[in-house]
mmCIF file of C-alpha atoms in Angstrom:
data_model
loop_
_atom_site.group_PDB
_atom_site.id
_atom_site.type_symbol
_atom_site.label_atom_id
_atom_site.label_comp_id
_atom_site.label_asym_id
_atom_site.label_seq_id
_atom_site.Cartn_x
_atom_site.Cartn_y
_atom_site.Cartn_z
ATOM 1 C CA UNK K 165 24.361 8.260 -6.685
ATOM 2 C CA UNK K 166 24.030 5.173 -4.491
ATOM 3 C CA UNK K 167 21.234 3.919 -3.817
ATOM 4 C CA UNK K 168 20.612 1.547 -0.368
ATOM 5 C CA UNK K 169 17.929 -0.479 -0.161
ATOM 6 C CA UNK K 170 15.841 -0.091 3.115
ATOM 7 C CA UNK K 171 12.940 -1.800 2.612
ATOM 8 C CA UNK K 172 13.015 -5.910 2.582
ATOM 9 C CA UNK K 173 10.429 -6.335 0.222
ATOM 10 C CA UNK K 174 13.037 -4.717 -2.436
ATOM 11 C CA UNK K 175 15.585 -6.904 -1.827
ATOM 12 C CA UNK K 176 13.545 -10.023 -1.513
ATOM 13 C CA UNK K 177 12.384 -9.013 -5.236
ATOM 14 C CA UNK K 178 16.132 -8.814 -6.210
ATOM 15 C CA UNK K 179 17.176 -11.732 -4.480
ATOM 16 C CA UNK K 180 14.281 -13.738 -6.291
ATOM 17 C CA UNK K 181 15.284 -12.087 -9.779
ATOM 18 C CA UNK K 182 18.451 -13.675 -9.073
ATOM 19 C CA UNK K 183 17.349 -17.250 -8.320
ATOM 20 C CA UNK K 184 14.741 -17.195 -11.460
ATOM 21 C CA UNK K 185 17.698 -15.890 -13.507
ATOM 22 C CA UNK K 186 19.349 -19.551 -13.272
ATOM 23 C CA UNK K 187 16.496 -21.290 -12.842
ATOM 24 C CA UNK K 188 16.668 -21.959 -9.003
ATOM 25 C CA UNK K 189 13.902 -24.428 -7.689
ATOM 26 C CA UNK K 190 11.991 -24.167 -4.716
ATOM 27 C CA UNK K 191 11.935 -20.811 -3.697
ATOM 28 C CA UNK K 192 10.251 -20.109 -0.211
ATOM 29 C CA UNK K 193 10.491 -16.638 2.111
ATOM 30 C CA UNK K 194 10.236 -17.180 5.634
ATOM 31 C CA UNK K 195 9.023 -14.097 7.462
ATOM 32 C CA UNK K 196 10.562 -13.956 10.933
ATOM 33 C CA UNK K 197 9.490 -10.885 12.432
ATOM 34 C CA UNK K 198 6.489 -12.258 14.616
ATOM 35 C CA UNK K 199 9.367 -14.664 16.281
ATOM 36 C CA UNK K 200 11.438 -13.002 18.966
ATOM 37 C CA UNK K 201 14.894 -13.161 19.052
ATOM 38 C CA UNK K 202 15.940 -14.111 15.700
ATOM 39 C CA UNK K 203 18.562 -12.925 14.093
ATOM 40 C CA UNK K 204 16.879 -11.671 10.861
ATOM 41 C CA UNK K 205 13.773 -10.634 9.393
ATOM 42 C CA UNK K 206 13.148 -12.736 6.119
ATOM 43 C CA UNK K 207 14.949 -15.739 5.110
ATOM 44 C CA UNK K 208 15.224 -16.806 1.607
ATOM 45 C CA UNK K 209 15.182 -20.704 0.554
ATOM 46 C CA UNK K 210 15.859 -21.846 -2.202
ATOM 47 C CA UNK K 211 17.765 -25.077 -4.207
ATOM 48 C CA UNK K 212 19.720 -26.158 -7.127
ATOM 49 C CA UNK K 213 20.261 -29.498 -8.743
ATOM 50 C CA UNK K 214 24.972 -29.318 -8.162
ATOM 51 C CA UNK K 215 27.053 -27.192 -6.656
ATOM 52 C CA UNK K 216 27.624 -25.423 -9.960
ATOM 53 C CA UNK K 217 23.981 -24.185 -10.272
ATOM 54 C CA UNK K 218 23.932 -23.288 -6.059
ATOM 55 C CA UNK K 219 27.425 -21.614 -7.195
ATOM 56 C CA UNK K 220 25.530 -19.687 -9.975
ATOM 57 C CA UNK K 221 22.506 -18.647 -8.014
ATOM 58 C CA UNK K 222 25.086 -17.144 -5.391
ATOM 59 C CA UNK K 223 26.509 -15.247 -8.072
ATOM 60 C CA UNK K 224 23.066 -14.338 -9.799
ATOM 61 C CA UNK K 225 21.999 -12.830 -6.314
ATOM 62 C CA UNK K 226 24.960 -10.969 -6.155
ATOM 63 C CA UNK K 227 25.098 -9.447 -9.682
ATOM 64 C CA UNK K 228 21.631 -8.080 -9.250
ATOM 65 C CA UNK K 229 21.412 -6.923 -6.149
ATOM 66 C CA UNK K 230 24.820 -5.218 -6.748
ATOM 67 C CA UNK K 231 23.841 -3.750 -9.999
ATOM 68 C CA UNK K 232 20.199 -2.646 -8.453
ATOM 69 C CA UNK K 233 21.384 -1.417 -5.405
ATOM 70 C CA UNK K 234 25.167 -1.114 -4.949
ATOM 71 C CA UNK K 235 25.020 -3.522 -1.857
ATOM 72 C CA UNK K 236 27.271 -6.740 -1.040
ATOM 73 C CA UNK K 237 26.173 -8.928 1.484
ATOM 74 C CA UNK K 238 27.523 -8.447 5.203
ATOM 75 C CA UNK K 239 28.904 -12.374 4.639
ATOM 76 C CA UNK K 240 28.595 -15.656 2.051
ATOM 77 C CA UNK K 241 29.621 -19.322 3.499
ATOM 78 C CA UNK K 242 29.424 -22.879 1.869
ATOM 79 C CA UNK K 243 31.213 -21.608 -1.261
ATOM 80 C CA UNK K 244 33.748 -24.086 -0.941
ATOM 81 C CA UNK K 245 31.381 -27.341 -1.487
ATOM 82 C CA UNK K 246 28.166 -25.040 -2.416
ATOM 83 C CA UNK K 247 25.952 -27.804 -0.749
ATOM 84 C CA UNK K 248 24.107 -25.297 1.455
ATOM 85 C CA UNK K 249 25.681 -21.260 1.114
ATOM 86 C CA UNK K 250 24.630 -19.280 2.914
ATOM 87 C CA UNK K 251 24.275 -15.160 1.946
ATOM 88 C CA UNK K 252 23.943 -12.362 4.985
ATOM 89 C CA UNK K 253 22.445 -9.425 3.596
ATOM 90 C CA UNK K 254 22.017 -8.684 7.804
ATOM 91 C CA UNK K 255 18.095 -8.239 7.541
ATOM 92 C CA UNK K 256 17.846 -10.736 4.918
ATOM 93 C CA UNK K 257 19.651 -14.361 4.963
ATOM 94 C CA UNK K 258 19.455 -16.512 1.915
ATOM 95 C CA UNK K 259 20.075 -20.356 1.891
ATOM 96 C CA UNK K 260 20.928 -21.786 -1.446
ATOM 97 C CA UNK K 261 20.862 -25.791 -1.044
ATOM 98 C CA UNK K 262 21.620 -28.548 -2.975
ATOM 99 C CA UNK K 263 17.843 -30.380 -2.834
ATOM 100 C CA UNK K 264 19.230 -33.395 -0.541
ATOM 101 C CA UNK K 265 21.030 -30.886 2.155
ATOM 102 C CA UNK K 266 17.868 -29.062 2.269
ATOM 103 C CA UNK K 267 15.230 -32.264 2.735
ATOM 104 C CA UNK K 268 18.003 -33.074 5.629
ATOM 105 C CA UNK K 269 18.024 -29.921 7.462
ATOM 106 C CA UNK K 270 14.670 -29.068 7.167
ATOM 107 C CA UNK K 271 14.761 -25.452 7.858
ATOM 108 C CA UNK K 272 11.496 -24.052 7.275
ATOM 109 C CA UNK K 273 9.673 -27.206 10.204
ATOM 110 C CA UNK K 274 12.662 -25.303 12.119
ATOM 111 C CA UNK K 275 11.231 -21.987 12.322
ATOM 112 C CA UNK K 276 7.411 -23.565 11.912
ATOM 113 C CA UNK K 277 6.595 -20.546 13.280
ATOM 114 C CA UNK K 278 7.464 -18.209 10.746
ATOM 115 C CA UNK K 279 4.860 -16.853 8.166
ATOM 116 C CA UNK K 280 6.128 -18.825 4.708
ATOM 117 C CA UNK K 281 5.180 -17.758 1.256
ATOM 118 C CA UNK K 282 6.096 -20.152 -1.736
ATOM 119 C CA UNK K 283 7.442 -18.228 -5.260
ATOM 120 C CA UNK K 284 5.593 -19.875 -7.832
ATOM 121 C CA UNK K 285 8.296 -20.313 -10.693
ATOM 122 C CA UNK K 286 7.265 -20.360 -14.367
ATOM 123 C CA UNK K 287 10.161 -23.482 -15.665
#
């Protein structure tokens, strides 16, 4: 049986599984809801030290929300120079940065509005 995932908070726990699985830094969730017209309702942050760790997180999130919940995301982009990917799991979008793309574009004084929670990480 398949199972879908309908409530965020699930997949936000999967999605952070995944980034503490290779060690991801940084991890914030941006809750959106409160902001009109956006085009999701959490964003994930997060950052890795090369492209091969952003490359790995990408592929960590994948694995276990696949595995969990038998769900791909709606669309991935950055793959190609995995400075900043980006992962569309349509209520939830993750950005994986490099640490030096993410200082530059700043997203969470973007969406100052948004509620943020930091993910205390235990490495």
């Amino acid at each position: 049986m398949t199972k879908h995932i309908s409530d965020p908070d699930e997949l936000i726990a999967l999605i952070i599984d995944g980034i503490e699985d290779v060690k991801g830094q940084n991890i914030s969730i941006l809750d959106l809801r409160s902001i009109e017209n956006t085009v999701c309702d959490y964003f994930v942050i997060c950052d890795g030290n090369s492209n091969t760790q952003v490359n790995a997180i990408v592929n960590s999130i994948q694995k276990k929300v696949s595995k969990a919940a038998h769900e791909k995301p709606y669309q991935i982009e950055g793959t190609e120079n995995a400075e900043w990917v980006l992962m569309d799991y349509i209520n939830v979008v993750i950005h994986v940065f490099q640490k030096h793309k993410r200082e530059y574009y700043d997203i969470e004084n973007l969406w100052g509005d948004a509620k943020i929670t930091e993910i205390e990480t235990s490495y």
